Coordinates of C-alpha atoms in Angstrom, one line a residue:
X886 CA -22.6 21.1 1.9
X887 CA -23.6 20.7 5.6
X888 CA -24.7 17.5 3.7
X889 CA -22.2 16.4 2.5
X890 CA -19.9 16.7 5.2
X891 CA -22.3 15.0 7.3
X892 CA -21.6 12.2 5.3
X893 CA -17.9 12.4 5.7
X894 CA -18.1 12.6 8.5
X895 CA -20.0 9.6 9.4
X896 CA -17.4 7.7 7.6
X897 CA -14.7 8.9 9.8
X898 CA -17.4 7.3 12.6
X899 CA -17.6 4.2 10.4
X900 CA -13.6 3.9 10.3
X901 CA -13.2 4.5 13.3
X902 CA -15.7 1.8 15.0
X903 CA -14.4 -0.6 11.8
X904 CA -11.1 0.3 13.2
X905 CA -12.4 -1.2 16.5
X906 CA -14.2 -4.0 15.5
X907 CA -10.6 -5.5 13.8
X908 CA -8.5 -4.9 16.4
X909 CA -10.8 -6.7 18.6
X910 CA -11.9 -9.4 16.3
X911 CA -7.2 -10.0 16.6
X912 CA -7.4 -9.9 19.7
X913 CA -9.5 -12.4 20.2
X914 CA -8.2 -14.7 17.2
X915 CA -5.1 -14.8 19.5
X916 CA -6.4 -15.6 22.6
X917 CA -7.9 -18.8 21.3
X918 CA -5.0 -19.9 18.3
X919 CA -1.9 -18.7 21.5
X920 CA -1.0 -16.8 18.4
X921 CA 1.0 -14.2 20.2
X922 CA 2.8 -12.7 17.5
X923 CA -0.8 -11.2 15.6
X924 CA -0.8 -8.3 18.1
X925 CA 2.9 -8.1 19.5
X926 CA 5.0 -5.2 18.6
X927 CA 7.6 -6.9 16.6
X928 CA 4.4 -7.4 14.3
X929 CA 3.7 -4.1 13.6
X930 CA 6.7 -2.4 13.9
X931 CA 7.3 -4.7 10.9
X932 CA 4.1 -4.3 9.4
X933 CA 5.1 -0.8 9.3
X934 CA 8.1 -0.6 7.8
X935 CA 6.4 -3.3 5.1
X936 CA 3.9 -1.0 4.7
X937 CA 6.0 2.1 3.7
X938 CA 6.8 1.2 0.7
X939 CA 3.8 -0.1 -0.4
X940 CA 2.2 2.4 0.2
X941 CA 4.4 5.4 -1.5
X942 CA 4.3 3.0 -4.3
X943 CA 0.2 3.1 -4.2
X944 CA 0.4 6.9 -4.1
X945 CA 2.9 8.1 -7.0
X946 CA 0.2 5.2 -8.5
X947 CA -3.0 7.4 -7.0
X948 CA -0.9 10.4 -8.8
X949 CA -0.5 9.4 -11.7
X950 CA -3.9 8.0 -12.7
X951 CA -5.9 10.4 -10.7
X952 CA -4.6 13.3 -13.9
X953 CA -5.1 10.7 -16.3
X954 CA -2.0 8.3 -16.5
X955 CA -2.2 4.7 -15.6
X956 CA 1.9 3.8 -13.6
X957 CA 2.6 0.0 -14.1
X958 CA 6.3 1.4 -14.3
X959 CA 6.4 1.7 -10.5
X960 CA 7.7 -0.9 -9.9
X961 CA 11.4 0.5 -12.7
X962 CA 10.9 3.6 -10.8
X963 CA 11.4 1.7 -7.3
X964 CA 14.3 -0.3 -8.4
X965 CA 16.1 3.2 -10.4
X966 CA 15.6 5.2 -6.5
X967 CA 17.0 2.3 -4.8
X968 CA 19.8 1.9 -7.6
X969 CA 21.2 5.8 -7.6
X970 CA 20.0 6.2 -3.6
X971 CA 22.5 3.2 -2.9
X972 CA 24.9 4.5 -5.6
X973 CA 25.0 7.9 -3.5
X974 CA 24.5 7.0 -0.1
X975 CA 28.0 5.2 0.0
X976 CA 29.5 8.2 -1.2
X977 CA 27.4 11.1 0.1
X978 CA 25.2 9.7 3.0
X979 CA 21.5 9.5 3.9
X980 CA 20.6 13.2 2.2
X981 CA 22.6 12.5 -0.6
X982 CA 20.8 9.4 -1.1
X983 CA 17.4 10.6 -0.5
X984 CA 18.0 13.3 -3.4
X985 CA 19.6 10.7 -6.5
X986 CA 16.7 8.2 -5.3
X987 CA 14.2 10.7 -5.4
X988 CA 15.3 12.0 -9.0
X989 CA 16.1 9.1 -10.7
X990 CA 11.8 8.0 -10.0
X991 CA 11.3 10.8 -11.2
X992 CA 13.4 10.5 -14.1
X993 CA 11.7 7.5 -15.0
X994 CA 8.6 9.5 -14.4
X995 CA 9.8 11.9 -16.4
X996 CA 10.0 9.3 -19.4
X997 CA 6.9 7.3 -19.1
X998 CA 5.1 11.0 -18.8
X999 CA 7.2 11.7 -22.5
X1000 CA 6.2 8.3 -24.3
X1001 CA 2.2 9.0 -23.2
X1002 CA 1.4 11.9 -22.8
X1003 CA 3.7 13.6 -25.5
X1004 CA 3.4 10.6 -27.7
X1005 CA 0.7 8.7 -27.3
X1006 CA 2.2 5.2 -26.8
X1007 CA -0.4 3.0 -25.0
X1008 CA -0.2 3.1 -20.9
X1009 CA 0.4 -0.7 -20.3
X1010 CA 3.3 -0.9 -23.3
X1011 CA 4.9 2.2 -21.6
X1012 CA 4.6 0.9 -18.0
X1013 CA 6.2 -2.5 -19.0
X1014 CA 8.9 -0.9 -21.0
X1015 CA 10.0 0.9 -18.0
X1016 CA 9.4 -2.3 -15.6
X1017 CA 12.2 -3.6 -18.1
X1018 CA 13.8 -1.0 -18.6
X1019 CA 15.2 -0.2 -14.7
X1020 CA 17.1 -3.3 -13.5
X1021 CA 18.2 -3.4 -17.2
X1022 CA 20.2 0.0 -17.1
X1023 CA 21.0 -0.8 -12.9
X1024 CA 22.2 -3.7 -14.2
X1025 CA 24.7 -2.5 -16.5
X1026 CA 25.3 0.7 -13.8
X1027 CA 26.7 -2.2 -11.3
X1028 CA 28.7 -4.2 -14.0
X1029 CA 30.5 -0.9 -14.8
X1030 CA 30.9 1.0 -11.5
X1031 CA 31.2 -1.9 -8.5
X1032 CA 32.8 -4.2 -11.2
X1033 CA 36.6 -5.5 -8.9
X1034 CA 39.6 -3.1 -8.6
X1035 CA 37.0 0.5 -8.9
X1036 CA 36.8 1.9 -5.5
X1037 CA 33.4 0.5 -5.5
X1038 CA 34.7 -2.7 -5.5
X1039 CA 37.0 -2.8 -2.9
X1040 CA 34.5 -1.7 -0.4
X1041 CA 33.0 -4.9 -0.8
X1042 CA 30.4 -4.3 -3.2
X1043 CA 29.6 -6.7 -6.1
X1044 CA 27.6 -6.4 -9.5
X1045 CA 24.2 -7.3 -7.1
X1046 CA 25.6 -5.1 -3.9
X1047 CA 26.0 -1.3 -3.4
X1048 CA 28.7 -0.6 -0.6
X1049 CA 27.1 0.0 2.6
X1050 CA 25.4 3.5 3.0
X1051 CA 27.9 6.2 5.2
X1052 CA 26.6 7.7 8.5
X1053 CA 23.4 6.0 10.0
X1054 CA 19.6 6.3 10.0
X1055 CA 18.1 8.5 12.6
X1056 CA 14.6 6.5 14.6
X1057 CA 12.8 8.4 16.6
X1058 CA 10.1 7.0 20.1
X1059 CA 7.2 8.9 19.8
X1060 CA 6.5 11.5 23.1
X1061 CA 4.6 10.7 26.1
X1062 CA 4.1 6.8 24.8
X1063 CA 7.5 6.5 24.8
X1064 CA 9.1 8.2 27.3
X1065 CA 10.3 6.8 30.9
X1066 CA 9.2 3.2 32.1
X1067 CA 8.4 0.7 29.3
X1068 CA 4.9 1.0 30.3
X1069 CA 3.3 0.0 27.0
X1070 CA 5.7 -3.4 26.9
X1071 CA 4.8 -4.7 30.4
X1072 CA 0.7 -4.7 29.5
X1073 CA 1.7 -6.8 26.3
X1074 CA 3.2 -9.3 28.5
X1075 CA 0.9 -9.7 30.3
X1076 CA -1.2 -10.8 27.6
X1077 CA -4.2 -9.9 29.1
X1078 CA -7.1 -9.8 26.6
X1079 CA -7.6 -6.5 24.6
X1080 CA -5.6 -4.6 26.6
X1081 CA -2.2 -6.0 26.0
X1082 CA -3.3 -6.3 22.0
X1083 CA -3.5 -2.2 22.4
X1084 CA -0.7 -2.4 23.9
X1085 CA 1.8 -4.0 21.3
X1086 CA 0.2 -2.2 18.6
X1087 CA 0.7 1.0 20.0
X1088 CA 4.8 0.1 20.7
X1089 CA 5.1 -1.8 17.8
X1090 CA 3.9 1.8 16.0
X1091 CA 5.4 4.5 18.1
X1092 CA 8.7 3.0 19.1
X1093 CA 11.6 3.3 17.8
X1094 CA 10.5 5.1 14.3
X1095 CA 12.4 5.8 11.2
X1096 CA 12.1 9.1 9.9
X1097 CA 12.0 8.2 6.6
X1098 CA 8.1 6.5 8.0
X1099 CA 6.9 9.8 10.0
X1100 CA 7.7 11.7 6.4
X1101 CA 5.9 9.1 4.6
X1102 CA 2.7 9.1 6.9
X1103 CA 2.5 12.2 6.6
X1104 CA 2.9 12.5 2.5
X1105 CA -0.8 10.8 3.2
X1106 CA -2.5 13.6 4.2
X1107 CA -0.7 15.5 2.0
X1108 CA -1.8 14.3 -0.3
X1109 CA -5.2 13.9 0.3
X1110 CA -5.2 18.1 1.1
X1111 CA -3.4 19.3 -2.2
X1112 CA -6.1 17.0 -4.5
X1113 CA -9.0 17.0 -2.7
X1114 CA -8.4 21.3 -1.3
X1115 CA -6.6 23.0 -3.5
X1116 CA -7.0 24.4 -6.9
X1117 CA -3.8 22.6 -8.3
X1118 CA -5.9 19.7 -7.3
X1119 CA -9.1 20.1 -8.7
X1120 CA -7.1 21.0 -12.1
X1121 CA -5.4 17.7 -11.6
X1122 CA -8.4 15.4 -10.9
X1123 CA -10.2 17.0 -14.0
X1124 CA -7.6 15.8 -16.3
X1125 CA -8.4 12.4 -15.1
X1126 CA -11.4 12.5 -15.8
X1127 CA -12.3 15.1 -18.8
X1128 CA -9.8 16.6 -19.7
X1129 CA -11.5 18.2 -22.7
X1130 CA -13.6 20.1 -20.5
X1131 CA -10.4 20.9 -18.5
X1132 CA -9.0 21.9 -21.6
X1133 CA -12.0 23.8 -22.4
X1134 CA -11.4 26.3 -19.0
X1135 CA -8.5 27.0 -20.1
X1136 CA -6.4 24.2 -18.0
X1137 CA -2.8 23.3 -19.4
X1138 CA -3.7 19.2 -19.5
X1139 CA -0.5 18.3 -21.0
X1140 CA 1.5 20.6 -18.0
X1141 CA -0.8 18.7 -15.6
X1142 CA -0.6 15.1 -16.5
X1143 CA 3.3 15.9 -17.4
X1144 CA 3.8 17.0 -13.4
X1145 CA 1.8 14.9 -11.9
X1146 CA 3.8 11.2 -13.5
X1147 CA 6.7 13.3 -12.6
X1148 CA 5.7 13.4 -9.2
X1149 CA 4.6 9.1 -9.8
X1150 CA 8.1 8.5 -9.6
X1151 CA 9.5 10.8 -7.0
X1152 CA 7.5 8.5 -4.3
X1153 CA 7.8 5.7 -6.6
X1154 CA 11.3 6.2 -6.0
X1155 CA 11.4 7.6 -2.5
X1156 CA 9.5 4.2 -1.3
X1157 CA 13.5 2.9 -3.6
X1158 CA 15.4 5.0 -1.4
X1159 CA 13.3 3.7 1.7
X1160 CA 14.4 -0.1 1.0
X1161 CA 17.6 1.0 1.4
X1162 CA 17.8 2.7 3.8
X1163 CA 16.8 -0.4 6.0
X1164 CA 18.9 -2.6 4.4
X1165 CA 21.3 -0.1 4.3
X1166 CA 23.0 -0.9 0.9
X1167 CA 21.0 -1.6 -2.5
X1168 CA 20.7 -5.2 -2.9
X1169 CA 20.0 -6.4 -6.8
X1170 CA 15.8 -7.7 -6.3
X1171 CA 15.2 -5.7 -3.6
X1172 CA 11.9 -4.1 -4.1
X1173 CA 10.4 -8.0 -4.5
X1174 CA 7.5 -6.6 -6.7
X1175 CA 6.3 -3.5 -4.0
X1176 CA 5.5 -1.5 -6.3
X1177 CA 2.8 -3.7 -8.4
X1178 CA 1.6 -4.5 -4.3
X1179 CA 1.4 -1.1 -3.9
X1180 CA -0.4 -0.3 -7.9
X1181 CA -2.7 -2.9 -6.1
X1182 CA -3.1 -1.6 -2.8
X1183 CA -4.3 2.1 -4.5
X1184 CA -7.3 -0.1 -6.3
X1185 CA -8.4 -1.7 -3.5
X1186 CA -8.3 2.0 -1.8
X1187 CA -10.4 3.4 -4.7
X1188 CA -8.3 5.5 -5.8
X1189 CA -7.8 7.4 -2.9
X1190 CA -5.1 8.4 0.6
X1191 CA -7.0 6.8 3.1
X1192 CA -8.1 3.3 1.2
X1193 CA -4.6 3.3 0.2
X1194 CA -3.5 3.5 3.7
X1195 CA -5.9 0.7 4.8
X1196 CA -4.9 -1.3 1.2
X1197 CA -0.6 -1.3 2.6
X1198 CA -0.9 -1.2 6.0
X1199 CA -3.4 -4.8 5.3
X1200 CA -0.6 -6.4 3.2
X1201 CA 2.4 -4.9 5.3
X1202 CA 0.9 -6.8 8.3
X1203 CA 0.4 -10.1 6.3
X1204 CA 4.3 -9.5 4.9
X1205 CA 5.4 -9.3 8.8
X1206 CA 3.5 -11.7 10.3
X1207 CA 4.6 -14.3 7.8
X1208 CA 8.0 -13.1 9.2
X1209 CA 7.7 -13.2 12.3
X1210 CA 5.8 -16.2 12.8
X1211 CA 4.4 -19.2 10.4
X1212 CA 2.6 -20.8 12.7
X1213 CA 0.3 -17.9 13.3
X1214 CA -0.1 -17.4 9.4
X1215 CA -2.7 -19.7 10.2
X1216 CA -4.5 -18.0 12.2
X1217 CA -6.2 -16.4 8.9
X1218 CA -7.9 -19.1 8.6
X1219 CA -10.2 -19.1 12.5
X1220 CA -10.0 -14.8 11.2
X1221 CA -11.2 -15.0 7.8
X1222 CA -13.9 -17.8 9.7
X1223 CA -15.4 -15.3 12.5
X1224 CA -15.3 -13.0 9.9
X1225 CA -17.4 -14.8 8.2
X1226 CA -20.0 -15.8 10.7
X1227 CA -20.0 -11.8 12.2
X1228 CA -21.0 -11.5 7.3
X1229 CA -23.8 -14.0 8.5
X1230 CA -24.9 -12.5 11.4
X1231 CA -25.7 -9.0 9.8
X1232 CA -27.5 -10.6 6.3
X1233 CA -29.6 -12.6 8.7
X1234 CA -30.1 -8.8 10.2
X1235 CA -31.6 -7.9 7.4
X1236 CA -33.4 -11.0 6.2
X1237 CA -35.3 -10.5 9.2
X1238 CA -36.6 -6.9 8.1
X1239 CA -40.3 -7.0 6.7
X1240 CA -40.8 -7.7 3.4
X1241 CA -42.9 -5.5 1.7
X1242 CA -42.2 -5.5 -2.3
X1243 CA -41.6 -8.2 -5.2
X1244 CA -38.2 -7.1 -5.5
X1245 CA -36.9 -7.4 -1.9
X1246 CA -38.8 -11.0 -1.7
X1247 CA -36.3 -11.8 -5.1
X1248 CA -33.2 -10.4 -3.6
X1249 CA -33.7 -13.2 -0.8
X1250 CA -32.9 -16.0 -2.6
X1251 CA -30.6 -14.5 -3.4
X1252 CA -29.2 -14.3 0.4
X1253 CA -29.8 -17.0 0.8
X1254 CA -27.8 -18.2 -1.0
X1255 CA -24.7 -16.0 -0.5
X1256 CA -25.6 -17.2 3.7
X1257 CA -25.4 -21.0 2.7
X1258 CA -21.9 -20.0 0.8
X1259 CA -20.6 -17.7 4.0
X1260 CA -21.8 -20.3 5.8
X1261 CA -19.9 -23.5 4.5
X1262 CA -16.9 -20.9 3.4
X1263 CA -16.1 -20.6 7.6
X1264 CA -16.8 -24.3 8.1
X1265 CA -14.0 -24.8 6.1
X1266 CA -11.9 -22.8 7.4
X1267 CA -12.4 -23.7 11.1
X1268 CA -12.0 -27.2 10.1
X1269 CA -8.8 -26.2 8.6
X1270 CA -7.1 -24.1 11.4
X1271 CA -8.0 -27.7 13.4
X1272 CA -6.5 -28.9 11.4
X1273 CA -3.5 -27.5 9.6
X1274 CA -0.6 -27.1 12.5
X1275 CA 1.9 -25.6 10.4
X1276 CA 1.6 -24.6 7.0
X1277 CA 4.1 -25.6 4.4
X1278 CA 6.3 -21.9 3.9
X1279 CA 6.1 -22.0 0.2
X1280 CA 2.6 -21.6 1.4
X1281 CA 3.3 -18.2 4.6
X1282 CA 5.8 -17.0 1.7
X1283 CA 3.1 -15.9 -1.4
X1284 CA 0.9 -14.9 1.4
X1285 CA 1.0 -11.5 1.2
X1286 CA 0.5 -11.9 -2.4
X1287 CA -2.7 -14.6 -2.6
X1288 CA -4.5 -12.0 -0.1
X1289 CA -3.3 -9.0 -2.9
X1290 CA -5.8 -11.6 -5.2
X1291 CA -8.3 -12.2 -2.5
X1292 CA -8.7 -8.4 -1.7
X1293 CA -8.7 -7.1 -5.0
X1294 CA -11.4 -9.8 -6.1
X1295 CA -13.5 -9.1 -3.2
X1296 CA -12.5 -4.7 -4.1
X1297 CA -13.1 -5.2 -7.4
X1298 CA -17.2 -5.3 -6.3
X1299 CA -17.5 -0.9 -6.1
X1300 CA -14.6 0.0 -8.0
X1301 CA -14.9 3.8 -9.6
X1302 CA -12.0 4.6 -11.5
X1303 CA -11.2 8.1 -13.0
X1304 CA -13.2 8.6 -16.4
X1305 CA -10.2 9.1 -18.5
X1306 CA -7.8 7.1 -16.7
X1307 CA -5.6 5.3 -19.7
X1308 CA -7.3 7.3 -22.4
X1309 CA -4.9 8.6 -25.2
X1310 CA -5.8 13.1 -24.7
X1311 CA -5.1 15.0 -27.9
X1312 CA -5.4 18.7 -27.3
X1313 CA -9.1 19.6 -29.5
X1314 CA -9.5 15.9 -30.0
X1315 CA -12.7 14.9 -27.8
X1316 CA -13.4 11.3 -27.8

């Protein structure tokens, strides 16, 4: 137990050191490139808002897949959440929108559970069906309820949009960091190395934060506590690792899978509610593939809440940066070059260690190949950064999606999915 606790502490320390190094590199790139939006409070405020729906969708995928059910229908469940949140919100206000969006996403999860758990439908096929069903159902409902002549139509709605929500969202600023004079804002405007960057990051993450953002962030530690520190969480994860072993110990695997997938849909629906709150109404297509990016963030995080949070933050930051400044996106080229140089330095340090075995000698050949590739990549990235003044808008817009593919490519080398994820389960039928 002591060894496990010690390993966990070391992982936390490494994570904190990694965050500190990342902030230091971002500050260095900001100074060299002159792109102040890299660490501005506006960029991080936008990144926080854009990360939340991705993180909520990823949490939905985490709950389902930890129970052994692949859920690629998160996008369709988010779409259901957005429509019903907009429909209830314009009539009864934000609380009704929250409840309606949660229930709509949960219903989508229930449909997926019935198909996969009860009838044994292939999980991918069922998820694709949900993704097709969500937009189709919402478009049909919009044409019926928002057409001209209905109360909603008279409020200015159309086939692709709902009337605005009643009431206003609740924004709060965290105490101590945001009370009194805007010290963080003043420090950010100095553009000092590291200090102004820390001020910009803290100001963006603490000023004018929506209550739903705080709720979504709290869901991460809550999910970790429930899944890794409760008997229910142990049963749920056992259903995703070996459902027949769990069955032999008296676990109702069918019930566990149903509960997990319904909760998964509710999280996806909550992500849709957040999008409606941000835009103050439902708009067709406003999910923008965030359900799929949330699934990618979950895989990047190795099916764990902490890694999921990092993946969602990465994708949200890339999206927020391209919204704030298309020129700042080119700083990713320089940032990537710096990371490659750090990698080269670490590999050289490892290679300078005494070579004692034939295996180590064989490995050094591979090291030289990796070093050559990393050096060539760093040179190319620096050259692109120096020669490309401004990226085409088409490339800027797809930056988050390109980043999704690159991150998954790198992360795929260390992934460990639940062993029974996607496996068809039937009571008493050992595979």
